[in-house]
PDB file of C-alpha atoms and ligand atoms in Angstrom:
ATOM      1  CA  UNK A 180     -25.141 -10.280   2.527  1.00  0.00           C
ATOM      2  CA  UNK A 181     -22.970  -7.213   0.935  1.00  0.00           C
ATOM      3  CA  UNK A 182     -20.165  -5.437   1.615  1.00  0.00           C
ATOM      4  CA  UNK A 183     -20.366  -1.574   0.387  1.00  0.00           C
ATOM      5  CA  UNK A 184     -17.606   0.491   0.227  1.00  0.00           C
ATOM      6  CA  UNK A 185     -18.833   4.227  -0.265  1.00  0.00           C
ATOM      7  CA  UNK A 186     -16.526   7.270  -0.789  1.00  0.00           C
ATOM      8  CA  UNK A 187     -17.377   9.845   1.914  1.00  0.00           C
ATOM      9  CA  UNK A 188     -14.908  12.076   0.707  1.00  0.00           C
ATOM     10  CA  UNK A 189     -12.081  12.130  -2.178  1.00  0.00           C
ATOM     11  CA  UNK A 190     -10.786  15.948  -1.855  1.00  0.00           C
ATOM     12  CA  UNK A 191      -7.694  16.896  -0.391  1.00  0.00           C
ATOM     13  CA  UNK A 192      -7.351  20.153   1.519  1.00  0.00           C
ATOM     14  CA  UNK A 193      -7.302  22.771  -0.736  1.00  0.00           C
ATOM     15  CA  UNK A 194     -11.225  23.015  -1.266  1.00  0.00           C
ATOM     16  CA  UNK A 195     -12.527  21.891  -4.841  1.00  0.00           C
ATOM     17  CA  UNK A 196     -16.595  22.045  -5.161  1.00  0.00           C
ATOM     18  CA  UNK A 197     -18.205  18.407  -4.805  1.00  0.00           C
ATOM     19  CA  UNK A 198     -15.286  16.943  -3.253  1.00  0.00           C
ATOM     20  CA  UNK A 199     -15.581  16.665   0.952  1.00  0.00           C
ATOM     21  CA  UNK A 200     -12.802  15.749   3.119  1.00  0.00           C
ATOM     22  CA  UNK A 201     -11.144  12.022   3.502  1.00  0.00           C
ATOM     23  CA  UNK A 202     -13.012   9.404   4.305  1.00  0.00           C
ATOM     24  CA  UNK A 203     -14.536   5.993   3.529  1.00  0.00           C
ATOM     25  CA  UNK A 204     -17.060   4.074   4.561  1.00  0.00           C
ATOM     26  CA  UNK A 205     -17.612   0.264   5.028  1.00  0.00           C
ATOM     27  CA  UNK A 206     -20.510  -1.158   5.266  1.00  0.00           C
ATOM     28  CA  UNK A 207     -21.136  -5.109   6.140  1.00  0.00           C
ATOM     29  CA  UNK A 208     -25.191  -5.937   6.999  1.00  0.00           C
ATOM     30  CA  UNK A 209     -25.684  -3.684  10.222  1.00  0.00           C
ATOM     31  CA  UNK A 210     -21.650  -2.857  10.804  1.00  0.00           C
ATOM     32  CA  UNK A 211     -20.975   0.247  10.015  1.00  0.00           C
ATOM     33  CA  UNK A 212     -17.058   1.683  10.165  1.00  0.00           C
ATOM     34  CA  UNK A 213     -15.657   5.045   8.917  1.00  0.00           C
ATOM     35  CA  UNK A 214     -12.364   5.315   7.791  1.00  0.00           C
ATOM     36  CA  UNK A 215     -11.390   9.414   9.098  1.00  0.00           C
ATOM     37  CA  UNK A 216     -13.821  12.096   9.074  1.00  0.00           C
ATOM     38  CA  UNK A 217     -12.441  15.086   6.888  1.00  0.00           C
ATOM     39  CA  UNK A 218     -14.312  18.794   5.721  1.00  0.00           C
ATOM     40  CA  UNK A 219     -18.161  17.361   5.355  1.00  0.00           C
ATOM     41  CA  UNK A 220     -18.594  14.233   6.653  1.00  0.00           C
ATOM     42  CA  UNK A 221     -21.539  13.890   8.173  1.00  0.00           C
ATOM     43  CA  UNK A 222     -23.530  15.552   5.527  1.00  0.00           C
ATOM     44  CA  UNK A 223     -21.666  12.721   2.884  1.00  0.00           C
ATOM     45  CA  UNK A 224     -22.668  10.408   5.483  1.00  0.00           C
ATOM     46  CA  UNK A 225     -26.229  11.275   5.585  1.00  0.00           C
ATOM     47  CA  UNK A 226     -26.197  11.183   1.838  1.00  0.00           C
ATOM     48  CA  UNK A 227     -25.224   7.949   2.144  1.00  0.00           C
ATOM     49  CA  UNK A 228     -27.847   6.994   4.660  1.00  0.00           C
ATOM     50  CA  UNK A 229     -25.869   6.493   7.412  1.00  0.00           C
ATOM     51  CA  UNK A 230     -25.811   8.908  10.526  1.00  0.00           C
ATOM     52  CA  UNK A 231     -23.777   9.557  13.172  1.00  0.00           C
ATOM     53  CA  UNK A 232     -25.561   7.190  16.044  1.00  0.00           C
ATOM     54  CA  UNK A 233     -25.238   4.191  13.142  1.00  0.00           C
ATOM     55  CA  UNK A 234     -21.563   3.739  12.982  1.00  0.00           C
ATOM     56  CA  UNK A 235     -20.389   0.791  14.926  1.00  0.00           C
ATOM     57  CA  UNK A 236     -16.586   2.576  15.608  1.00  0.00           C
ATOM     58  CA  UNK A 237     -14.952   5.601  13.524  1.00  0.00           C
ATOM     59  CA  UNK A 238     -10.917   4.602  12.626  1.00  0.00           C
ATOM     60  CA  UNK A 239      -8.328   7.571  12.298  1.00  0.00           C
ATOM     61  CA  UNK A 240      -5.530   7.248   9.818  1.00  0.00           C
ATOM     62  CA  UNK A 241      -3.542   9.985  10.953  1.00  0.00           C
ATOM     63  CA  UNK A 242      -4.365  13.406  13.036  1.00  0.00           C
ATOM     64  CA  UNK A 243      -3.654  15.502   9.629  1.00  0.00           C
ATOM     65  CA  UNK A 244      -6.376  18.053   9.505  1.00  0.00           C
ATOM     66  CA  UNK A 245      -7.637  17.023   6.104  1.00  0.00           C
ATOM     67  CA  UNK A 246      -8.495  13.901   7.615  1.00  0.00           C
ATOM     68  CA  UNK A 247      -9.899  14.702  11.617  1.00  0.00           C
ATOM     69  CA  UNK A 248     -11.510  18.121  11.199  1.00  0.00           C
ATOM     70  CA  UNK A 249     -15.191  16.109  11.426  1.00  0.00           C
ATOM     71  CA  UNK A 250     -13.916  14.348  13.842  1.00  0.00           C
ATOM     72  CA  UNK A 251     -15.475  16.639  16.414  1.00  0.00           C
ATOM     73  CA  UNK A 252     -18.716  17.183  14.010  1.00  0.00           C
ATOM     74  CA  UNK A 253     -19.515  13.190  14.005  1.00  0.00           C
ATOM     75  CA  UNK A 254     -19.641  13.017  17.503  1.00  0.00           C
ATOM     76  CA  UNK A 255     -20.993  15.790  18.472  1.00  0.00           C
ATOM     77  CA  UNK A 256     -24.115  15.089  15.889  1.00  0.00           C
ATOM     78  CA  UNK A 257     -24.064  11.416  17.395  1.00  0.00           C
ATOM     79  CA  UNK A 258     -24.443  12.909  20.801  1.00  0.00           C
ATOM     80  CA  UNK A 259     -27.554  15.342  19.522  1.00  0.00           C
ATOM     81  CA  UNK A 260     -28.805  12.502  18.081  1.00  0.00           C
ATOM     82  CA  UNK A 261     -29.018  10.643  21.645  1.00  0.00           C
ATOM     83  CA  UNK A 262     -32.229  12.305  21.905  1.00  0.00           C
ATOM     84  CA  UNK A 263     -33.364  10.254  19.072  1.00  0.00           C
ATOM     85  CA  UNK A 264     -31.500   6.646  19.351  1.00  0.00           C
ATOM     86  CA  UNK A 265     -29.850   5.853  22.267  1.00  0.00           C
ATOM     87  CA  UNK A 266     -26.321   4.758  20.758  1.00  0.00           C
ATOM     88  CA  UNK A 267     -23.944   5.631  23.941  1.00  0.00           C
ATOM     89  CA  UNK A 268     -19.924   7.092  23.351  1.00  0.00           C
ATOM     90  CA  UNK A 269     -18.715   7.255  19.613  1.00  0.00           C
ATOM     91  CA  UNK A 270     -15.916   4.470  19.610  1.00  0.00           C
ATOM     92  CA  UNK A 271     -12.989   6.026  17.934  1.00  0.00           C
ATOM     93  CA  UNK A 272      -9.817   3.384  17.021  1.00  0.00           C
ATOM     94  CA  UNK A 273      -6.922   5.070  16.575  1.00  0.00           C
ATOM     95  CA  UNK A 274      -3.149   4.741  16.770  1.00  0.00           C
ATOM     96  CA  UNK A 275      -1.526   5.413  19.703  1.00  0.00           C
ATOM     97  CA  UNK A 276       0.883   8.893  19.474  1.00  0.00           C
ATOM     98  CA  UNK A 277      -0.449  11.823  17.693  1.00  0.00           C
ATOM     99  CA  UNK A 278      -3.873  11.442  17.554  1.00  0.00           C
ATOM    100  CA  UNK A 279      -4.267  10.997  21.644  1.00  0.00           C
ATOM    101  CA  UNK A 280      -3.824  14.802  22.448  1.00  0.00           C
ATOM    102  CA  UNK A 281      -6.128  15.565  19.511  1.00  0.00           C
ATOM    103  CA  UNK A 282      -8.834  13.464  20.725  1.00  0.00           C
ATOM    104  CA  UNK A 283      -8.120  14.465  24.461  1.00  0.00           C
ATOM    105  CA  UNK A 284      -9.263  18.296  23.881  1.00  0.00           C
ATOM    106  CA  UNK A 285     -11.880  17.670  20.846  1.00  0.00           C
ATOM    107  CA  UNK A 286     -14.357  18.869  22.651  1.00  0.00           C
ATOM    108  CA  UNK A 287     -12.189  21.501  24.510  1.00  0.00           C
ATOM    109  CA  UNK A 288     -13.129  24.949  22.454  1.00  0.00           C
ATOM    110  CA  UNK A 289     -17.314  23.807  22.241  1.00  0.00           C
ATOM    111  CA  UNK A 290     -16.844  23.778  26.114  1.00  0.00           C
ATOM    112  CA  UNK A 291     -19.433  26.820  26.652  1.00  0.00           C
ATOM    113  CA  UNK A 292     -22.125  25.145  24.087  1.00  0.00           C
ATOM    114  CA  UNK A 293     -21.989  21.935  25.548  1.00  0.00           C
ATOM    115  CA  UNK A 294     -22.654  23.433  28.843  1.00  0.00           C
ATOM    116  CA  UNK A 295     -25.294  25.210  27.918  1.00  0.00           C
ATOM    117  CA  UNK A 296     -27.004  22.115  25.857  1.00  0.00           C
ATOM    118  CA  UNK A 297     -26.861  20.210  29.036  1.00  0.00           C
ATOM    119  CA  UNK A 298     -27.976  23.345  31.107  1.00  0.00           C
ATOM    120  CA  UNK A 299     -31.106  23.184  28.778  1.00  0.00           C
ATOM    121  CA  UNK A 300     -32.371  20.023  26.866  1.00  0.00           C
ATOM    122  CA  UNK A 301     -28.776  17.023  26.849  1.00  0.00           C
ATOM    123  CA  UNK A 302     -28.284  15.019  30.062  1.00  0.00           C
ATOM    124  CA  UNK A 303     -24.492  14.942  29.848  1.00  0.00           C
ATOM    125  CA  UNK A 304     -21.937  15.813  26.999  1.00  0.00           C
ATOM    126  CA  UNK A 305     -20.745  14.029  23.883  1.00  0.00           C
ATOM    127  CA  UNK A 306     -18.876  11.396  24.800  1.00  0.00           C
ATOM    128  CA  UNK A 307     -16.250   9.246  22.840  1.00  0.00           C
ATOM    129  CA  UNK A 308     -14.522   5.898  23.888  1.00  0.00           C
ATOM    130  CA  UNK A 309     -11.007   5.935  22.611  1.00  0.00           C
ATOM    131  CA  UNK A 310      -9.148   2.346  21.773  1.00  0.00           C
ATOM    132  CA  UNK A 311      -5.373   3.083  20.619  1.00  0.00           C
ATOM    133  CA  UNK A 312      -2.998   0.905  19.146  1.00  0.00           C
ATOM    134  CA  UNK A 313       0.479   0.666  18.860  1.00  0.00           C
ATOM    135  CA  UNK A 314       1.219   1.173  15.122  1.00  0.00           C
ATOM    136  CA  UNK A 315       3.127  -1.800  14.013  1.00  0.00           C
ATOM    137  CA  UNK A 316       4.795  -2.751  10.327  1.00  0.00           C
ATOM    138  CA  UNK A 317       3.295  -5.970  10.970  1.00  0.00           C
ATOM    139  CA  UNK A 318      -0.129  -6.323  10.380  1.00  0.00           C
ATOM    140  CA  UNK A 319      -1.617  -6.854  13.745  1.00  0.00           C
ATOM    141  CA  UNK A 320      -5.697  -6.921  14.385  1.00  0.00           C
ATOM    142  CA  UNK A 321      -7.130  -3.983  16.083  1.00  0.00           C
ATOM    143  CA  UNK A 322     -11.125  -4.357  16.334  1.00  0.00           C
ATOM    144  CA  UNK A 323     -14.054  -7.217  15.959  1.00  0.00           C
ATOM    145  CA  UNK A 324     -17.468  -6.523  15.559  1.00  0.00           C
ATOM    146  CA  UNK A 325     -19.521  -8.257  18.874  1.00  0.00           C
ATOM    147  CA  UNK A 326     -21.044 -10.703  16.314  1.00  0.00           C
ATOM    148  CA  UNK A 327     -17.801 -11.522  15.059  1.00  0.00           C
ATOM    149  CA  UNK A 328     -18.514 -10.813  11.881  1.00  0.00           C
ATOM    150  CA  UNK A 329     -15.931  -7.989  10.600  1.00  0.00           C
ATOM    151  CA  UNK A 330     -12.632  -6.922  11.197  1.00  0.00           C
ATOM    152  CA  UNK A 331     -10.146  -4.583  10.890  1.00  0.00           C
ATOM    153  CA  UNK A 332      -6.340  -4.840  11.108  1.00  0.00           C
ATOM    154  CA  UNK A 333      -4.076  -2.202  10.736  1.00  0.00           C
ATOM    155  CA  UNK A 334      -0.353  -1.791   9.519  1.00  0.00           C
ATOM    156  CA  UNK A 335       1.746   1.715   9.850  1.00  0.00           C
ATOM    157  CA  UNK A 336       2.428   3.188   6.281  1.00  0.00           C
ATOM    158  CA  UNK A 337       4.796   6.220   4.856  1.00  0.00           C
ATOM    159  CA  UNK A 338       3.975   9.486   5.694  1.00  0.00           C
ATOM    160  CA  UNK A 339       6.511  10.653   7.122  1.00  0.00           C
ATOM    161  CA  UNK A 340       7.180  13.060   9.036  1.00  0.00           C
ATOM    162  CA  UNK A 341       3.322  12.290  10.192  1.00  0.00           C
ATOM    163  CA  UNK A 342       2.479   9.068  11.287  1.00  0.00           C
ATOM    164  CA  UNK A 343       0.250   7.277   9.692  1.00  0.00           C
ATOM    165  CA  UNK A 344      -1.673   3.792   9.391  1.00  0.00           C
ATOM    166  CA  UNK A 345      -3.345   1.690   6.897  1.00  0.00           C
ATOM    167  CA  UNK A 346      -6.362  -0.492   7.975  1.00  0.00           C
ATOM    168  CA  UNK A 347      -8.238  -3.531   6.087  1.00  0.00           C
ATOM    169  CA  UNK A 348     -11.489  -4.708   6.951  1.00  0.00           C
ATOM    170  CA  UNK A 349     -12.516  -8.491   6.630  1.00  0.00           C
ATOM    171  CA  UNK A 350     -16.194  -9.151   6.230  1.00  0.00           C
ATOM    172  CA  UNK A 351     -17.952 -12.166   5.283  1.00  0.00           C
ATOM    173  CA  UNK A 352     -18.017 -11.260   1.392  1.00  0.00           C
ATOM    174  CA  UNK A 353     -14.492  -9.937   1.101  1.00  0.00           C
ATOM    175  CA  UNK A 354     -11.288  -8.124   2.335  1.00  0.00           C
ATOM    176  CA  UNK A 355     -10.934  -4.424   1.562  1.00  0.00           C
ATOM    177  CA  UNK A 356      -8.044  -2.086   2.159  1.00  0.00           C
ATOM    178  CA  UNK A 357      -7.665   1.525   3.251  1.00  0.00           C
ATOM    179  CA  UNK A 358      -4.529   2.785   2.626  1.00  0.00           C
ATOM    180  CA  UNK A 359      -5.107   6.624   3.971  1.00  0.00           C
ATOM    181  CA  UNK A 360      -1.961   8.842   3.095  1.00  0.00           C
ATOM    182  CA  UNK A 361       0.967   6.977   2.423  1.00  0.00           C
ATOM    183  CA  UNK A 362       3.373   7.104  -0.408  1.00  0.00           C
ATOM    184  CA  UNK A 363       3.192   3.608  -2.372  1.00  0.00           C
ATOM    185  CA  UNK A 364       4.558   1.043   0.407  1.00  0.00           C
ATOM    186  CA  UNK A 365       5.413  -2.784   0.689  1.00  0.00           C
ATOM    187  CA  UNK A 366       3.290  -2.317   3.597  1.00  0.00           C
ATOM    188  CA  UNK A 367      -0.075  -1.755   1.886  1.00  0.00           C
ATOM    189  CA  UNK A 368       1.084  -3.987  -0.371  1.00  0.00           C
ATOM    190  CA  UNK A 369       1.342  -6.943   2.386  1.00  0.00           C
ATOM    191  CA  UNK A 370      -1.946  -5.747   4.336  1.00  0.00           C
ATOM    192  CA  UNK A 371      -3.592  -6.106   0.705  1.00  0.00           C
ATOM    193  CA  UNK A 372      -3.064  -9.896  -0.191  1.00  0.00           C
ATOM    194  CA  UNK A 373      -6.361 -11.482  -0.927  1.00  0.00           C
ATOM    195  CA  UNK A 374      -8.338  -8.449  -0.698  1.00  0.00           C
ATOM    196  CA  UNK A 375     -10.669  -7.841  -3.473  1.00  0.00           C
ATOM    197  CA  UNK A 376     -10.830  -3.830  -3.310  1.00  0.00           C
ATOM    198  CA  UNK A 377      -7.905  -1.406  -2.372  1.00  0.00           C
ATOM    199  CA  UNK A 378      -8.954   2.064  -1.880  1.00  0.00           C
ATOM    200  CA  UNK A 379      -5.665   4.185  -2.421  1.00  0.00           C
ATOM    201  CA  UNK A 380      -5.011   7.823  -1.927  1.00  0.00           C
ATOM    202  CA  UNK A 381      -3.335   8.837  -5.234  1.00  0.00           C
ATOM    203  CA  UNK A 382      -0.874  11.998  -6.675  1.00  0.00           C
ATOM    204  CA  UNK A 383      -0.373  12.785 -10.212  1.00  0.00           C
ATOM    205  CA  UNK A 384       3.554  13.136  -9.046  1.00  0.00           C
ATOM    206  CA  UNK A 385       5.540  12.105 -11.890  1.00  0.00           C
ATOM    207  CA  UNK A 386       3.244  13.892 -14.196  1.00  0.00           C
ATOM    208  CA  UNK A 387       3.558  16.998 -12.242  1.00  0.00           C
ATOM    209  CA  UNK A 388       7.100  16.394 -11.529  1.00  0.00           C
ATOM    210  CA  UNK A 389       8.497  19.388 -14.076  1.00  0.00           C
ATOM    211  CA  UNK A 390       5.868  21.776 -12.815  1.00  0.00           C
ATOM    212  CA  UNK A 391       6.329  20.836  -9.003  1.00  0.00           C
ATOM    213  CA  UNK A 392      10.103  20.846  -9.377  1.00  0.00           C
ATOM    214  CA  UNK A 393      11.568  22.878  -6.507  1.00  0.00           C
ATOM    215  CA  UNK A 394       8.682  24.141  -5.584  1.00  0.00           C
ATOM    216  CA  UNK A 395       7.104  23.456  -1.806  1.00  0.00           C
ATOM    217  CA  UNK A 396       4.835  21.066  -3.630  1.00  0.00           C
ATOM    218  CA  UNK A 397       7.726  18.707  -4.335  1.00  0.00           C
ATOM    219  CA  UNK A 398       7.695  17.949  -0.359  1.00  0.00           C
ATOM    220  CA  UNK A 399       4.416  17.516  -0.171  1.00  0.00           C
ATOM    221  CA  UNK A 400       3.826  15.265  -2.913  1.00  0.00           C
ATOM    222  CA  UNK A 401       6.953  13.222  -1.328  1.00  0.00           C
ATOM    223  CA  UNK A 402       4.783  11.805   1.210  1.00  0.00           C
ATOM    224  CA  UNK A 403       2.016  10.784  -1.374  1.00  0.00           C
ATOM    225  CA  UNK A 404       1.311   7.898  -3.172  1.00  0.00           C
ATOM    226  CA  UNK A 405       2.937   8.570  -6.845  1.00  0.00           C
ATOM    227  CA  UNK A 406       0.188   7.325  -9.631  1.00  0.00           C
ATOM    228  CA  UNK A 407       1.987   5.550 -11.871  1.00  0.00           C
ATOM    229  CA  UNK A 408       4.382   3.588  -8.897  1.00  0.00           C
ATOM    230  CA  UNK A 409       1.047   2.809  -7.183  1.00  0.00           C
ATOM    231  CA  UNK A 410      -0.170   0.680 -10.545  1.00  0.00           C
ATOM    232  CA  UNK A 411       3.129  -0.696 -10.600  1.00  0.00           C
ATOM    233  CA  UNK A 412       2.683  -2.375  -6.881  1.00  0.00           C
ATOM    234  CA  UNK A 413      -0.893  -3.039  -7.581  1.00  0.00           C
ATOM    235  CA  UNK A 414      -0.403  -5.352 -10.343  1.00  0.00           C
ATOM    236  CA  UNK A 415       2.425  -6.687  -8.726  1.00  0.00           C
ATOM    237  CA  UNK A 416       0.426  -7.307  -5.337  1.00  0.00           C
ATOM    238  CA  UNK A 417      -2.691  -8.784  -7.502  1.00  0.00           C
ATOM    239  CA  UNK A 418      -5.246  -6.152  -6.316  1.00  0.00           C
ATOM    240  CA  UNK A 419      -8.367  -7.234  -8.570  1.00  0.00           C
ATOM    241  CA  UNK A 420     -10.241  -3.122  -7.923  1.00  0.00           C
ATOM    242  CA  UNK A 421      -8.234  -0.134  -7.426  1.00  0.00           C
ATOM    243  CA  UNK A 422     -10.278   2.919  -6.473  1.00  0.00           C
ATOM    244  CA  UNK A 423      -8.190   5.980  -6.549  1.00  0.00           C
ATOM    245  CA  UNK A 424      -9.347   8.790  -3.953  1.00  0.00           C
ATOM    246  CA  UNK A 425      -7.727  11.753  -1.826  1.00  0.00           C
ATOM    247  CA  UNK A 426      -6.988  12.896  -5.861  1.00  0.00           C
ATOM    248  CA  UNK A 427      -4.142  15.764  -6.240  1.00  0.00           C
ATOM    249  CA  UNK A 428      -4.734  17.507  -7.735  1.00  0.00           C
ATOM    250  CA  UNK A 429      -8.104  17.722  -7.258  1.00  0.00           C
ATOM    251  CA  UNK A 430      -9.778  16.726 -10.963  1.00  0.00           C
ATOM    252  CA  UNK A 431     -12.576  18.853 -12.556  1.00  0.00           C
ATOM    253  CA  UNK A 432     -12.718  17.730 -16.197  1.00  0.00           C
ATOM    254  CA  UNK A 433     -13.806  14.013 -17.724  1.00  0.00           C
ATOM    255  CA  UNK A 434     -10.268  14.509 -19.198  1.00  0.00           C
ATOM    256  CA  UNK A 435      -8.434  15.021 -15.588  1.00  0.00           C
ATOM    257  CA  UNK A 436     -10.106  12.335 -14.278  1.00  0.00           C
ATOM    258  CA  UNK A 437      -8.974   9.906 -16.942  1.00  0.00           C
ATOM    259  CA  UNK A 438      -5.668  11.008 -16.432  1.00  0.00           C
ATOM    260  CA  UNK A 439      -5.282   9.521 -12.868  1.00  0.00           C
ATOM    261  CA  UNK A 440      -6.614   5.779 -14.557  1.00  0.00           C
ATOM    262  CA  UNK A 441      -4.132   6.598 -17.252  1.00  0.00           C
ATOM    263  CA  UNK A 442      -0.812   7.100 -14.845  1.00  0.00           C
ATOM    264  CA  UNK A 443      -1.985   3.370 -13.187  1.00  0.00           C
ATOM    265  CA  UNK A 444      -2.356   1.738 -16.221  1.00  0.00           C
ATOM    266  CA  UNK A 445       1.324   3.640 -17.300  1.00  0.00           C
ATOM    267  CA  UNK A 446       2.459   1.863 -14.030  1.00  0.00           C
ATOM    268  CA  UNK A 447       1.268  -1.727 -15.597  1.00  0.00           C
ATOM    269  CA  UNK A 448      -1.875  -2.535 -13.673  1.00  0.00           C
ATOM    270  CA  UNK A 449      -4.569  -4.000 -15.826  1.00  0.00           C
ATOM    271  CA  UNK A 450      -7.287  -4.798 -13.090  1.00  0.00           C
ATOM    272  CA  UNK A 451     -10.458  -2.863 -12.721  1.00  0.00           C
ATOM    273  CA  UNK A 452      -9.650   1.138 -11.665  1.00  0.00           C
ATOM    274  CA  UNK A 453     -12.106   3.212 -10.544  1.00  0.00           C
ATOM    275  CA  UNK A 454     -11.151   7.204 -10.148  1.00  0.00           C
ATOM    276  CA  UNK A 455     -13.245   8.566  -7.258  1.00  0.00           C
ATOM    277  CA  UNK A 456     -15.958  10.847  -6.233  1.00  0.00           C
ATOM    278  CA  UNK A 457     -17.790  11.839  -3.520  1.00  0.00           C
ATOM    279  CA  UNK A 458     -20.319   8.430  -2.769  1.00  0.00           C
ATOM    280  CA  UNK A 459     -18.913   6.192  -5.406  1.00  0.00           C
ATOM    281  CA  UNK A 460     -19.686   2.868  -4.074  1.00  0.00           C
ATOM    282  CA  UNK A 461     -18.616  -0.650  -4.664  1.00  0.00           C
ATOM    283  CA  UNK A 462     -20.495  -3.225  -3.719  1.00  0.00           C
ATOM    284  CA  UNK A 463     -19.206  -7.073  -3.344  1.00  0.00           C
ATOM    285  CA  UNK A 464     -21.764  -9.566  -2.664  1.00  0.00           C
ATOM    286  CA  UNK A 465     -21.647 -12.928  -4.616  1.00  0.00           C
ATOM    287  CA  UNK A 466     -22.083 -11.082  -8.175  1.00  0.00           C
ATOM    288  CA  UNK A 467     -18.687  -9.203  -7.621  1.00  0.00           C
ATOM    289  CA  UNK A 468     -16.841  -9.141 -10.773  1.00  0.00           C
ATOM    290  CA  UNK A 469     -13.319  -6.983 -10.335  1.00  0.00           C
ATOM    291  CA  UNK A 470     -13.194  -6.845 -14.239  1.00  0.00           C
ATOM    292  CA  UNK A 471     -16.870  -5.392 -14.534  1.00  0.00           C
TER     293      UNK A 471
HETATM  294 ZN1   ZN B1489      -1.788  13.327   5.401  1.00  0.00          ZN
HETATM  295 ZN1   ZN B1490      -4.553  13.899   3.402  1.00  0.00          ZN
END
């Protein structure tokens, strides 16, 4: 058995070429979970070899576009898929709040489409089963696989003025965390003990800080995780893999890229770092080595 953690997606919204929307996925044997479904999902996905009808539940983070606007496109490919592999209602896990009028009209504006698939060659429409949860700053568990086998928990995180959750999935190789948008938190922190891989959204913010100084940006990067604070908790919390992803600003040079590991390592973490792109995978089976 293996766990693989692929990167579906590290871009943020403003578009950068070979960077999709949020999202990662976990695999564990046949469970499949994605973590949010941002700008080119299911094509990252399919790269991946994973489709639509595959994925054992889909888990929302927070209803920020960046992060939901494949939400609609997963399902809707699951349910075209139907045809193909019977796989019944996406199961979406989400928090309660926010993302519950989101998900109650997702399918609202492909209304005359869907009507006129069924009218032609789809018994009914796309279907999703929603299970919410009331975000908590405890860790509390929020899903189980039917063979018992994985897990996810979730804790809320610091977004704010968005709400927003954090989720870790426990297979039977290892622990890994998700920390979606959040700035650097005691609460990832907490949700991360004993996990061997942390995938954390990450903003150059005190290198940008002169440039971004009262500037809109300075708001926005607020509610992100700052580099150099986030290598800072991570050694403190023991996190043997970092892998850096949702990257602003988007990096398109070796030398960019380096920068992000640079800030951590600034911040006094000396585990492993990876800085993300689209598909990067880690895989932790028994020859898992953090410090490879
Ligand atoms: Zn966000
Ligand atoms: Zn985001």
């Amino acid at each position: 058995m293996a766990t693989e953690v692929i990167l579906t997606g590290t871009g943020i919204p403003h578009p950068t070429p070979g960077r999709a929307g949020a999202g990662t996925m976990v695999r564990s044997g046949d469970v499949v979970l994605q973590f949010d479904a941002g700008r080119g999902t299911v094509l990252r996905m399919a790269e991946a070899g994973v489709r639509p009808h595959d994925l054992a539940a889909l888990f929302l983070t927070h209803v920020h576009s960046d992060h939901v606007v494949d939400v609609a496109d997963v399902a809707m490919t699951r349910w075209l898929e139907d045809q193909l592999a019977l796989c019944g209602p996406l199961p979406i896990v989400t928090a309660t709040g926010t993302t519950e009028p989101f998900l109650a009209t997702l399918f609202d504006s492909f209304s005359e489409d869907i009507a006129l698939r069924i009218a032609h060659v789809q018994e009914r429409g796309p279907e999703i089963a929603i299970s919410t949860f009331a975000p908590s700053a405890n860790p509390q568990p929020v899903w189980s696989s039917v063979d018992g086998t994985v897990s996810v928990s979730m804790v809320a995180v610091h977004h704010e003025p968005v709400d927003a959750v954090a989720y870790r999935v426990d297979t039977p190789d290892a622990a890994v965390v998700i920390s979606g948008d959040t700035r650097v938190c005691d609460e990832v922190a907490e949700i991360s003990s004993g996990a061997a891989v942390r995938v954390h959204e990450a903003c150059r913010t005190t290198a940008m800080a002169p440039m971004i100084a009262g500037t809109f940006f300075e708001k926005v990067f607020d509610y992100h995780a700052d580099t150099v604070a986030l290598g800072q908790m991570a050694q403190a919390a023991g996190v043997p893999h970092l892998v850096l992803t949702h990257l602003i600003p988007s990096p398109t040079t070796p030398a960019e890229v380096e920068a992000f590991a640079d800030d951590v390592r600034t911040g006094g973490y000396s585990g492993r770092v990876s800085v993300g792109s689209d598909l990067s995978r880690v895989v932790i089976d028994d020859q898992f080595d953090a410090e490879a």
